[in-house]
Amino acid sequence: MTDDAAIKSRKIRNIAALSFAGMLVGAAAGFGLGRFLKHGVPAGAHLGWSDIGALAISLWMLVSGIFIATAGSHRRLAGRMVDPGEPRPATPEQMRFYRAQAFVLILAGLLLALPVLAGLLPAASTDVRVAAMGTLVVLFALQTWWNIGIWRRADEFLRALIADTAIICFWVLQSALLFWAAGEKLGLLPSASLWDALVVLMAVYLVVSATQSIRKGFT
Amino acid sequence: MENRLRVLRAEQGWSQAELGDRIGVSRQAVNAIETGKHDPSLLLAFRIADVFGLTVEAVFRPDLKTTTGALPHD
């Protein structure tokens, strides 16, 4: 077998193993979310489509964050993420980078779940809502700080990827906002809440980000 | 932009990750440049040329079929 063929075969094995692990974790997480929606929601509380969407996205972010954090704490596992074709132990800087990405993902998951879960608390008082909002502000400040750190440590390719994703998201989402707002103004479309819009924004961002990563070879 | 990066790297016997270490970018960045999915900045192009002991023109060539997006001028 040639070197190229051996590297390709190793890559395929690694991707298959990661996909299998992802399917197992995804199935367990999906089952957990389903059980929560069926049995965990207090009587009388209502979850709209955007709340369920927010919880699903949040769960995906938390699971991905924990997965990357676990891999980022083992030099060999992190090395496989850096280069699946030719694994070698990751450098301390690469491990720090993965841990930062994991932390940002986990914080993003918490940010998205917190308003939904706090709203589900039985007879959530104003104090509880203010405390949830305060926590949200602190988590967001932390996440912004770590995001800036990721940007500063990223090379020009990753920065270009982030910038391209932001540009595509801007055009897609501002177009969607224009048409929805116009349709609503004309009485042709139902009104949407800001929370609905935020969840759509996050979903579009994740799809665009994943698509761009695959297209540009950031895998 | 067209480039000879893959050939030059193979001549040196370096993996993408090894070249990435030498020029201060990730393996994915090297892969994206080799496959034409990312045009490197001028600074990185000079760094790449330096690591092979060549000039930038000996590594990169503009793809004249693509436009730069500049406004038409006289």
PDB file of C-alpha atoms in Angstrom:
ATOM      1  CA  MET A   1       0.000   0.000   0.000  1.00  0.00           C
ATOM      2  CA  THR A   2       1.393   3.451  -0.915  1.00  0.00           C
ATOM      3  CA  ASP A   3       1.803   6.178   1.710  1.00  0.00           C
ATOM      4  CA  ASP A   4      -1.124   8.138   0.245  1.00  0.00           C
ATOM      5  CA  ALA A   5      -3.359   5.057   0.252  1.00  0.00           C
ATOM      6  CA  ALA A   6      -2.380   4.241   3.859  1.00  0.00           C
ATOM      7  CA  ILE A   7      -3.131   7.821   4.975  1.00  0.00           C
ATOM      8  CA  LYS A   8      -6.479   7.732   3.142  1.00  0.00           C
ATOM      9  CA  SER A   9      -7.364   4.408   4.731  1.00  0.00           C
ATOM     10  CA  ARG A  10      -6.446   5.729   8.224  1.00  0.00           C
ATOM     11  CA  LYS A  11      -8.574   8.825   7.577  1.00  0.00           C
ATOM     12  CA  ILE A  12     -11.573   6.698   6.566  1.00  0.00           C
ATOM     13  CA  ARG A  13     -11.170   4.497   9.671  1.00  0.00           C
ATOM     14  CA  ASN A  14     -10.949   7.552  11.934  1.00  0.00           C
ATOM     15  CA  ILE A  15     -13.966   9.211  10.324  1.00  0.00           C
ATOM     16  CA  ALA A  16     -15.969   5.946  10.606  1.00  0.00           C
ATOM     17  CA  ALA A  17     -15.026   5.584  14.305  1.00  0.00           C
ATOM     18  CA  LEU A  18     -15.899   9.229  15.027  1.00  0.00           C
ATOM     19  CA  SER A  19     -19.204   8.924  13.128  1.00  0.00           C
ATOM     20  CA  PHE A  20     -20.124   5.785  15.090  1.00  0.00           C
ATOM     21  CA  ALA A  21     -19.278   7.458  18.406  1.00  0.00           C
ATOM     22  CA  GLY A  22     -21.242  10.536  17.290  1.00  0.00           C
ATOM     23  CA  MET A  23     -24.284   8.410  16.415  1.00  0.00           C
ATOM     24  CA  LEU A  24     -24.215   6.670  19.818  1.00  0.00           C
ATOM     25  CA  VAL A  25     -23.870   9.927  21.756  1.00  0.00           C
ATOM     26  CA  GLY A  26     -26.440  11.652  19.504  1.00  0.00           C
ATOM     27  CA  ALA A  27     -28.953   8.841  20.010  1.00  0.00           C
ATOM     28  CA  ALA A  28     -28.483   8.957  23.805  1.00  0.00           C
ATOM     29  CA  ALA A  29     -28.779  12.759  23.868  1.00  0.00           C
ATOM     30  CA  GLY A  30     -31.850  12.704  21.608  1.00  0.00           C
ATOM     31  CA  PHE A  31     -33.468  10.059  23.815  1.00  0.00           C
ATOM     32  CA  GLY A  32     -32.715  12.185  26.895  1.00  0.00           C
ATOM     33  CA  LEU A  33     -34.231  15.299  25.311  1.00  0.00           C
ATOM     34  CA  GLY A  34     -37.300  13.333  24.249  1.00  0.00           C
ATOM     35  CA  ARG A  35     -37.789  11.993  27.799  1.00  0.00           C
ATOM     36  CA  PHE A  36     -37.393  15.501  29.214  1.00  0.00           C
ATOM     37  CA  LEU A  37     -39.982  16.936  26.815  1.00  0.00           C
ATOM     38  CA  LYS A  38     -42.411  14.113  27.652  1.00  0.00           C
ATOM     39  CA  HIS A  39     -41.991  13.880  31.421  1.00  0.00           C
ATOM     40  CA  GLY A  40     -39.854  16.818  32.600  1.00  0.00           C
ATOM     41  CA  VAL A  41     -41.983  19.783  31.539  1.00  0.00           C
ATOM     42  CA  PRO A  42     -44.138  21.008  34.447  1.00  0.00           C
ATOM     43  CA  ALA A  43     -47.876  20.810  33.948  1.00  0.00           C
ATOM     44  CA  GLY A  44     -49.254  24.007  32.462  1.00  0.00           C
ATOM     45  CA  ALA A  45     -45.936  25.075  30.990  1.00  0.00           C
ATOM     46  CA  HIS A  46     -45.858  25.430  27.235  1.00  0.00           C
ATOM     47  CA  LEU A  47     -42.855  24.858  24.972  1.00  0.00           C
ATOM     48  CA  GLY A  48     -43.089  26.378  21.502  1.00  0.00           C
ATOM     49  CA  TRP A  49     -41.193  25.138  18.417  1.00  0.00           C
ATOM     50  CA  SER A  50     -38.431  27.658  19.039  1.00  0.00           C
ATOM     51  CA  ASP A  51     -38.010  26.490  22.659  1.00  0.00           C
ATOM     52  CA  ILE A  52     -37.654  22.870  21.542  1.00  0.00           C
ATOM     53  CA  GLY A  53     -35.293  24.004  18.779  1.00  0.00           C
ATOM     54  CA  ALA A  54     -33.231  25.982  21.306  1.00  0.00           C
ATOM     55  CA  LEU A  55     -32.969  22.946  23.605  1.00  0.00           C
ATOM     56  CA  ALA A  56     -31.975  20.662  20.709  1.00  0.00           C
ATOM     57  CA  ILE A  57     -29.278  23.094  19.485  1.00  0.00           C
ATOM     58  CA  SER A  58     -28.115  23.626  23.048  1.00  0.00           C
ATOM     59  CA  LEU A  59     -27.831  19.870  23.602  1.00  0.00           C
ATOM     60  CA  TRP A  60     -25.864  19.471  20.372  1.00  0.00           C
ATOM     61  CA  MET A  61     -23.479  22.238  21.477  1.00  0.00           C
ATOM     62  CA  LEU A  62     -23.037  20.764  24.954  1.00  0.00           C
ATOM     63  CA  VAL A  63     -22.348  17.258  23.629  1.00  0.00           C
ATOM     64  CA  SER A  64     -19.917  18.586  20.983  1.00  0.00           C
ATOM     65  CA  GLY A  65     -18.232  20.791  23.580  1.00  0.00           C
ATOM     66  CA  ILE A  66     -17.778  17.894  26.017  1.00  0.00           C
ATOM     67  CA  PHE A  67     -16.480  15.686  23.183  1.00  0.00           C
ATOM     68  CA  ILE A  68     -13.907  18.295  22.093  1.00  0.00           C
ATOM     69  CA  ALA A  69     -12.944  19.016  25.723  1.00  0.00           C
ATOM     70  CA  THR A  70     -12.340  15.287  26.316  1.00  0.00           C
ATOM     71  CA  ALA A  71     -10.252  14.938  23.155  1.00  0.00           C
ATOM     72  CA  GLY A  72      -8.482  18.198  23.959  1.00  0.00           C
ATOM     73  CA  SER A  73      -7.287  16.847  27.291  1.00  0.00           C
ATOM     74  CA  HIS A  74      -5.452  13.856  25.732  1.00  0.00           C
ATOM     75  CA  ARG A  75      -2.453  14.626  23.546  1.00  0.00           C
ATOM     76  CA  ARG A  76      -2.949  11.610  21.266  1.00  0.00           C
ATOM     77  CA  LEU A  77      -6.695  12.093  20.827  1.00  0.00           C
ATOM     78  CA  ALA A  78      -6.192  15.799  20.139  1.00  0.00           C
ATOM     79  CA  GLY A  79      -3.490  14.849  17.637  1.00  0.00           C
ATOM     80  CA  ARG A  80      -6.014  12.746  15.739  1.00  0.00           C
ATOM     81  CA  MET A  81      -8.325  15.770  15.471  1.00  0.00           C
ATOM     82  CA  VAL A  82      -5.449  17.945  14.203  1.00  0.00           C
ATOM     83  CA  ASP A  83      -4.457  15.420  11.541  1.00  0.00           C
ATOM     84  CA  PRO A  84      -6.529  12.231  11.205  1.00  0.00           C
ATOM     85  CA  GLY A  85      -4.311  11.001   8.355  1.00  0.00           C
ATOM     86  CA  GLU A  86      -1.020  11.187  10.196  1.00  0.00           C
ATOM     87  CA  PRO A  87      -1.726  11.282  13.933  1.00  0.00           C
ATOM     88  CA  ARG A  88       0.974  12.598  16.219  1.00  0.00           C
ATOM     89  CA  PRO A  89       0.572  13.993  19.733  1.00  0.00           C
ATOM     90  CA  ALA A  90      -0.910  17.495  19.740  1.00  0.00           C
ATOM     91  CA  THR A  91       1.213  20.397  20.934  1.00  0.00           C
ATOM     92  CA  PRO A  92       0.243  22.172  24.196  1.00  0.00           C
ATOM     93  CA  GLU A  93      -0.859  25.184  22.099  1.00  0.00           C
ATOM     94  CA  GLN A  94      -3.139  22.985  19.960  1.00  0.00           C
ATOM     95  CA  MET A  95      -4.630  21.448  23.104  1.00  0.00           C
ATOM     96  CA  ARG A  96      -5.260  24.891  24.590  1.00  0.00           C
ATOM     97  CA  PHE A  97      -6.972  25.873  21.329  1.00  0.00           C
ATOM     98  CA  TYR A  98      -9.293  22.835  21.427  1.00  0.00           C
ATOM     99  CA  ARG A  99     -10.117  23.432  25.083  1.00  0.00           C
ATOM    100  CA  ALA A 100     -10.997  27.072  24.292  1.00  0.00           C
ATOM    101  CA  GLN A 101     -13.275  25.925  21.443  1.00  0.00           C
ATOM    102  CA  ALA A 102     -14.929  23.393  23.747  1.00  0.00           C
ATOM    103  CA  PHE A 103     -15.464  26.014  26.463  1.00  0.00           C
ATOM    104  CA  VAL A 104     -17.058  28.442  23.975  1.00  0.00           C
ATOM    105  CA  LEU A 105     -19.380  25.712  22.665  1.00  0.00           C
ATOM    106  CA  ILE A 106     -20.453  24.702  26.177  1.00  0.00           C
ATOM    107  CA  LEU A 107     -21.102  28.330  27.128  1.00  0.00           C
ATOM    108  CA  ALA A 108     -23.124  28.845  23.917  1.00  0.00           C
ATOM    109  CA  GLY A 109     -25.204  25.770  24.779  1.00  0.00           C
ATOM    110  CA  LEU A 110     -25.889  27.093  28.277  1.00  0.00           C
ATOM    111  CA  LEU A 111     -26.782  30.552  26.919  1.00  0.00           C
ATOM    112  CA  LEU A 112     -29.408  29.066  24.637  1.00  0.00           C
ATOM    113  CA  ALA A 113     -30.910  26.672  27.191  1.00  0.00           C
ATOM    114  CA  LEU A 114     -30.991  29.004  30.192  1.00  0.00           C
ATOM    115  CA  PRO A 115     -33.940  31.255  29.167  1.00  0.00           C
ATOM    116  CA  VAL A 116     -36.064  28.227  28.213  1.00  0.00           C
ATOM    117  CA  LEU A 117     -35.301  26.246  31.374  1.00  0.00           C
ATOM    118  CA  ALA A 118     -35.630  29.264  33.712  1.00  0.00           C
ATOM    119  CA  GLY A 119     -39.004  30.037  32.113  1.00  0.00           C
ATOM    120  CA  LEU A 120     -40.138  26.476  32.919  1.00  0.00           C
ATOM    121  CA  LEU A 121     -39.588  26.833  36.662  1.00  0.00           C
ATOM    122  CA  PRO A 122     -42.954  26.643  38.394  1.00  0.00           C
ATOM    123  CA  ALA A 123     -44.235  30.131  39.051  1.00  0.00           C
ATOM    124  CA  ALA A 124     -40.859  31.671  38.256  1.00  0.00           C
ATOM    125  CA  SER A 125     -40.790  34.871  40.265  1.00  0.00           C
ATOM    126  CA  THR A 126     -39.325  38.140  39.065  1.00  0.00           C
ATOM    127  CA  ASP A 127     -36.265  37.456  41.231  1.00  0.00           C
ATOM    128  CA  VAL A 128     -35.642  34.136  39.458  1.00  0.00           C
ATOM    129  CA  ARG A 129     -36.010  35.800  36.045  1.00  0.00           C
ATOM    130  CA  VAL A 130     -33.646  38.629  37.005  1.00  0.00           C
ATOM    131  CA  ALA A 131     -31.122  36.095  38.336  1.00  0.00           C
ATOM    132  CA  ALA A 132     -31.378  34.129  35.058  1.00  0.00           C
ATOM    133  CA  MET A 133     -30.836  37.317  33.069  1.00  0.00           C
ATOM    134  CA  GLY A 134     -27.832  38.242  35.235  1.00  0.00           C
ATOM    135  CA  THR A 135     -26.332  34.785  34.730  1.00  0.00           C
ATOM    136  CA  LEU A 136     -26.913  35.158  30.991  1.00  0.00           C
ATOM    137  CA  VAL A 137     -24.984  38.439  30.915  1.00  0.00           C
ATOM    138  CA  VAL A 138     -22.046  36.899  32.821  1.00  0.00           C
ATOM    139  CA  LEU A 139     -21.968  33.797  30.574  1.00  0.00           C
ATOM    140  CA  PHE A 140     -22.110  35.985  27.465  1.00  0.00           C
ATOM    141  CA  ALA A 141     -19.247  38.185  28.700  1.00  0.00           C
ATOM    142  CA  LEU A 142     -17.159  35.064  29.386  1.00  0.00           C
ATOM    143  CA  GLN A 143     -17.980  33.583  25.999  1.00  0.00           C
ATOM    144  CA  THR A 144     -17.089  36.827  24.216  1.00  0.00           C
ATOM    145  CA  TRP A 145     -13.740  36.956  26.038  1.00  0.00           C
ATOM    146  CA  TRP A 146     -12.910  33.373  24.972  1.00  0.00           C
ATOM    147  CA  ASN A 147     -14.142  33.980  21.417  1.00  0.00           C
ATOM    148  CA  ILE A 148     -11.749  36.916  21.118  1.00  0.00           C
ATOM    149  CA  GLY A 149      -8.982  34.620  22.397  1.00  0.00           C
ATOM    150  CA  ILE A 150      -9.809  32.033  19.695  1.00  0.00           C
ATOM    151  CA  TRP A 151      -9.772  34.745  17.014  1.00  0.00           C
ATOM    152  CA  ARG A 152      -6.391  36.040  18.205  1.00  0.00           C
ATOM    153  CA  ARG A 153      -4.841  32.558  18.253  1.00  0.00           C
ATOM    154  CA  ALA A 154      -6.366  31.461  14.914  1.00  0.00           C
ATOM    155  CA  ASP A 155      -4.296  31.431  11.741  1.00  0.00           C
ATOM    156  CA  GLU A 156      -5.395  33.370   8.663  1.00  0.00           C
ATOM    157  CA  PHE A 157      -7.246  30.384   7.184  1.00  0.00           C
ATOM    158  CA  LEU A 158      -9.485  29.947  10.225  1.00  0.00           C
ATOM    159  CA  ARG A 159     -10.058  33.715  10.403  1.00  0.00           C
ATOM    160  CA  ALA A 160     -11.088  33.711   6.727  1.00  0.00           C
ATOM    161  CA  LEU A 161     -13.456  30.812   7.446  1.00  0.00           C
ATOM    162  CA  ILE A 162     -15.047  32.696  10.371  1.00  0.00           C
ATOM    163  CA  ALA A 163     -15.344  35.879   8.289  1.00  0.00           C
ATOM    164  CA  ASP A 164     -16.890  34.035   5.294  1.00  0.00           C
ATOM    165  CA  THR A 165     -19.405  32.346   7.593  1.00  0.00           C
ATOM    166  CA  ALA A 166     -20.350  35.717   9.093  1.00  0.00           C
ATOM    167  CA  ILE A 167     -20.816  37.291   5.629  1.00  0.00           C
ATOM    168  CA  ILE A 168     -23.023  34.441   4.353  1.00  0.00           C
ATOM    169  CA  CYS A 169     -25.085  34.453   7.562  1.00  0.00           C
ATOM    170  CA  PHE A 170     -25.563  38.217   7.319  1.00  0.00           C
ATOM    171  CA  TRP A 171     -26.939  38.041   3.764  1.00  0.00           C
ATOM    172  CA  VAL A 172     -29.119  34.979   4.341  1.00  0.00           C
ATOM    173  CA  LEU A 173     -30.557  36.208   7.630  1.00  0.00           C
ATOM    174  CA  GLN A 174     -31.085  39.843   6.674  1.00  0.00           C
ATOM    175  CA  SER A 175     -32.908  38.655   3.514  1.00  0.00           C
ATOM    176  CA  ALA A 176     -35.062  36.302   5.578  1.00  0.00           C
ATOM    177  CA  LEU A 177     -35.754  39.095   8.083  1.00  0.00           C
ATOM    178  CA  LEU A 178     -36.708  41.519   5.302  1.00  0.00           C
ATOM    179  CA  PHE A 179     -39.182  39.101   3.699  1.00  0.00           C
ATOM    180  CA  TRP A 180     -40.654  37.912   6.994  1.00  0.00           C
ATOM    181  CA  ALA A 181     -41.049  41.452   8.331  1.00  0.00           C
ATOM    182  CA  ALA A 182     -42.631  42.594   5.061  1.00  0.00           C
ATOM    183  CA  GLY A 183     -44.953  39.586   4.993  1.00  0.00           C
ATOM    184  CA  GLU A 184     -45.966  40.233   8.592  1.00  0.00           C
ATOM    185  CA  LYS A 185     -46.550  43.931   7.910  1.00  0.00           C
ATOM    186  CA  LEU A 186     -48.781  43.035   4.961  1.00  0.00           C
ATOM    187  CA  GLY A 187     -50.720  40.537   7.058  1.00  0.00           C
ATOM    188  CA  LEU A 188     -49.544  37.612   4.924  1.00  0.00           C
ATOM    189  CA  LEU A 189     -47.343  35.871   7.515  1.00  0.00           C
ATOM    190  CA  PRO A 190     -47.854  35.200  11.227  1.00  0.00           C
ATOM    191  CA  SER A 191     -45.842  37.295  13.677  1.00  0.00           C
ATOM    192  CA  ALA A 192     -42.633  35.819  15.022  1.00  0.00           C
ATOM    193  CA  SER A 193     -41.006  36.611  18.377  1.00  0.00           C
ATOM    194  CA  LEU A 194     -37.416  37.724  18.805  1.00  0.00           C
ATOM    195  CA  TRP A 195     -36.729  34.371  20.468  1.00  0.00           C
ATOM    196  CA  ASP A 196     -38.011  32.568  17.336  1.00  0.00           C
ATOM    197  CA  ALA A 197     -35.700  34.730  15.220  1.00  0.00           C
ATOM    198  CA  LEU A 198     -32.711  34.040  17.495  1.00  0.00           C
ATOM    199  CA  VAL A 199     -33.185  30.265  17.308  1.00  0.00           C
ATOM    200  CA  VAL A 200     -33.437  30.436  13.489  1.00  0.00           C
ATOM    201  CA  LEU A 201     -30.279  32.568  13.487  1.00  0.00           C
ATOM    202  CA  MET A 202     -28.377  29.990  15.540  1.00  0.00           C
ATOM    203  CA  ALA A 203     -29.590  27.103  13.377  1.00  0.00           C
ATOM    204  CA  VAL A 204     -28.613  28.914  10.155  1.00  0.00           C
ATOM    205  CA  TYR A 205     -25.240  29.850  11.653  1.00  0.00           C
ATOM    206  CA  LEU A 206     -24.479  26.227  12.574  1.00  0.00           C
ATOM    207  CA  VAL A 207     -25.481  24.914   9.133  1.00  0.00           C
ATOM    208  CA  VAL A 208     -23.472  27.596   7.299  1.00  0.00           C
ATOM    209  CA  SER A 209     -20.481  27.109   9.587  1.00  0.00           C
ATOM    210  CA  ALA A 210     -20.476  23.320   9.078  1.00  0.00           C
ATOM    211  CA  THR A 211     -20.969  23.642   5.313  1.00  0.00           C
ATOM    212  CA  GLN A 212     -18.159  26.169   4.983  1.00  0.00           C
ATOM    213  CA  SER A 213     -15.835  24.004   7.108  1.00  0.00           C
ATOM    214  CA  ILE A 214     -16.439  21.001   4.851  1.00  0.00           C
ATOM    215  CA  ARG A 215     -16.200  23.044   1.614  1.00  0.00           C
ATOM    216  CA  LYS A 216     -12.912  24.648   2.614  1.00  0.00           C
ATOM    217  CA  GLY A 217     -11.425  21.443   3.994  1.00  0.00           C
ATOM    218  CA  PHE A 218     -11.389  22.439   7.670  1.00  0.00           C
ATOM    219  CA  THR A 219     -11.997  18.867   8.780  1.00  0.00           C
TER     220      THR A 219
ATOM    221  CA  MET B   1      -4.118  31.445  -7.462  1.00  0.00           C
ATOM    222  CA  GLU B   2      -2.225  28.428  -8.771  1.00  0.00           C
ATOM    223  CA  ASN B   3       0.695  27.040  -6.775  1.00  0.00           C
ATOM    224  CA  ARG B   4       3.341  24.290  -6.708  1.00  0.00           C
ATOM    225  CA  LEU B   5       3.065  23.706  -2.986  1.00  0.00           C
ATOM    226  CA  ARG B   6       2.182  20.006  -3.105  1.00  0.00           C
ATOM    227  CA  VAL B   7       5.112  19.203  -5.412  1.00  0.00           C
ATOM    228  CA  LEU B   8       7.589  21.286  -3.414  1.00  0.00           C
ATOM    229  CA  ARG B   9       6.419  19.716  -0.160  1.00  0.00           C
ATOM    230  CA  ALA B  10       6.719  16.209  -1.602  1.00  0.00           C
ATOM    231  CA  GLU B  11      10.266  16.980  -2.763  1.00  0.00           C
ATOM    232  CA  GLN B  12      11.194  17.863   0.815  1.00  0.00           C
ATOM    233  CA  GLY B  13       9.349  14.818   2.195  1.00  0.00           C
ATOM    234  CA  TRP B  14       7.263  16.965   4.544  1.00  0.00           C
ATOM    235  CA  SER B  15       3.700  16.217   5.583  1.00  0.00           C
ATOM    236  CA  GLN B  16       1.109  19.015   5.502  1.00  0.00           C
ATOM    237  CA  ALA B  17       1.341  19.255   9.302  1.00  0.00           C
ATOM    238  CA  GLU B  18       5.139  19.563   9.179  1.00  0.00           C
ATOM    239  CA  LEU B  19       4.969  22.338   6.599  1.00  0.00           C
ATOM    240  CA  GLY B  20       2.264  23.997   8.695  1.00  0.00           C
ATOM    241  CA  ASP B  21       4.608  23.957  11.729  1.00  0.00           C
ATOM    242  CA  ARG B  22       7.375  25.589   9.687  1.00  0.00           C
ATOM    243  CA  ILE B  23       5.205  28.441   8.389  1.00  0.00           C
ATOM    244  CA  GLY B  24       3.066  28.894  11.510  1.00  0.00           C
ATOM    245  CA  VAL B  25      -0.337  27.719  10.261  1.00  0.00           C
ATOM    246  CA  SER B  26      -2.519  24.636  10.739  1.00  0.00           C
ATOM    247  CA  ARG B  27      -2.440  21.491   8.601  1.00  0.00           C
ATOM    248  CA  GLN B  28      -5.894  22.453   7.347  1.00  0.00           C
ATOM    249  CA  ALA B  29      -4.547  25.807   6.125  1.00  0.00           C
ATOM    250  CA  VAL B  30      -1.786  24.072   4.146  1.00  0.00           C
ATOM    251  CA  ASN B  31      -4.336  21.677   2.659  1.00  0.00           C
ATOM    252  CA  ALA B  32      -6.649  24.568   1.694  1.00  0.00           C
ATOM    253  CA  ILE B  33      -3.795  26.438  -0.018  1.00  0.00           C
ATOM    254  CA  GLU B  34      -2.635  23.316  -1.897  1.00  0.00           C
ATOM    255  CA  THR B  35      -6.128  22.604  -3.179  1.00  0.00           C
ATOM    256  CA  GLY B  36      -6.758  26.222  -4.157  1.00  0.00           C
ATOM    257  CA  LYS B  37      -9.501  26.727  -1.558  1.00  0.00           C
ATOM    258  CA  HIS B  38      -7.609  29.499   0.219  1.00  0.00           C
ATOM    259  CA  ASP B  39      -5.400  32.195  -1.272  1.00  0.00           C
ATOM    260  CA  PRO B  40      -2.680  32.990   1.271  1.00  0.00           C
ATOM    261  CA  SER B  41      -1.992  36.545   2.381  1.00  0.00           C
ATOM    262  CA  LEU B  42       1.082  38.237   0.960  1.00  0.00           C
ATOM    263  CA  LEU B  43       2.909  37.725   4.248  1.00  0.00           C
ATOM    264  CA  LEU B  44       2.159  33.986   4.305  1.00  0.00           C
ATOM    265  CA  ALA B  45       3.068  33.638   0.614  1.00  0.00           C
ATOM    266  CA  PHE B  46       6.496  35.142   1.371  1.00  0.00           C
ATOM    267  CA  ARG B  47       6.890  32.844   4.387  1.00  0.00           C
ATOM    268  CA  ILE B  48       6.059  29.792   2.236  1.00  0.00           C
ATOM    269  CA  ALA B  49       8.505  30.856  -0.482  1.00  0.00           C
ATOM    270  CA  ASP B  50      11.203  31.462   2.170  1.00  0.00           C
ATOM    271  CA  VAL B  51      10.846  27.996   3.682  1.00  0.00           C
ATOM    272  CA  PHE B  52      11.596  26.447   0.265  1.00  0.00           C
ATOM    273  CA  GLY B  53      14.340  28.982  -0.476  1.00  0.00           C
ATOM    274  CA  LEU B  54      12.447  30.267  -3.528  1.00  0.00           C
ATOM    275  CA  THR B  55      10.838  33.488  -4.671  1.00  0.00           C
ATOM    276  CA  VAL B  56       7.083  33.982  -4.367  1.00  0.00           C
ATOM    277  CA  GLU B  57       6.764  33.850  -8.179  1.00  0.00           C
ATOM    278  CA  ALA B  58       8.447  30.437  -8.212  1.00  0.00           C
ATOM    279  CA  VAL B  59       5.740  29.043  -5.897  1.00  0.00           C
ATOM    280  CA  PHE B  60       2.600  30.980  -6.837  1.00  0.00           C
ATOM    281  CA  ARG B  61       1.125  32.085 -10.130  1.00  0.00           C
ATOM    282  CA  PRO B  62      -2.011  34.191 -10.496  1.00  0.00           C
ATOM    283  CA  ASP B  63      -4.919  32.407 -12.103  1.00  0.00           C
ATOM    284  CA  LEU B  64      -5.673  34.948 -14.817  1.00  0.00           C
ATOM    285  CA  LYS B  65      -9.078  33.420 -15.534  1.00  0.00           C
ATOM    286  CA  THR B  66     -10.455  34.704 -12.229  1.00  0.00           C
ATOM    287  CA  THR B  67     -11.236  38.375 -11.778  1.00  0.00           C
ATOM    288  CA  THR B  68     -10.123  40.464  -8.820  1.00  0.00           C
ATOM    289  CA  GLY B  69     -13.463  42.179  -8.537  1.00  0.00           C
ATOM    290  CA  ALA B  70     -11.944  45.589  -9.195  1.00  0.00           C
ATOM    291  CA  LEU B  71     -14.106  48.401 -10.564  1.00  0.00           C
ATOM    292  CA  PRO B  72     -13.608  49.101 -14.260  1.00  0.00           C
ATOM    293  CA  HIS B  73     -11.248  52.008 -14.867  1.00  0.00           C
ATOM    294  CA  ASP B  74      -9.773  53.923 -17.801  1.00  0.00           C
TER     295      ASP B  74
END
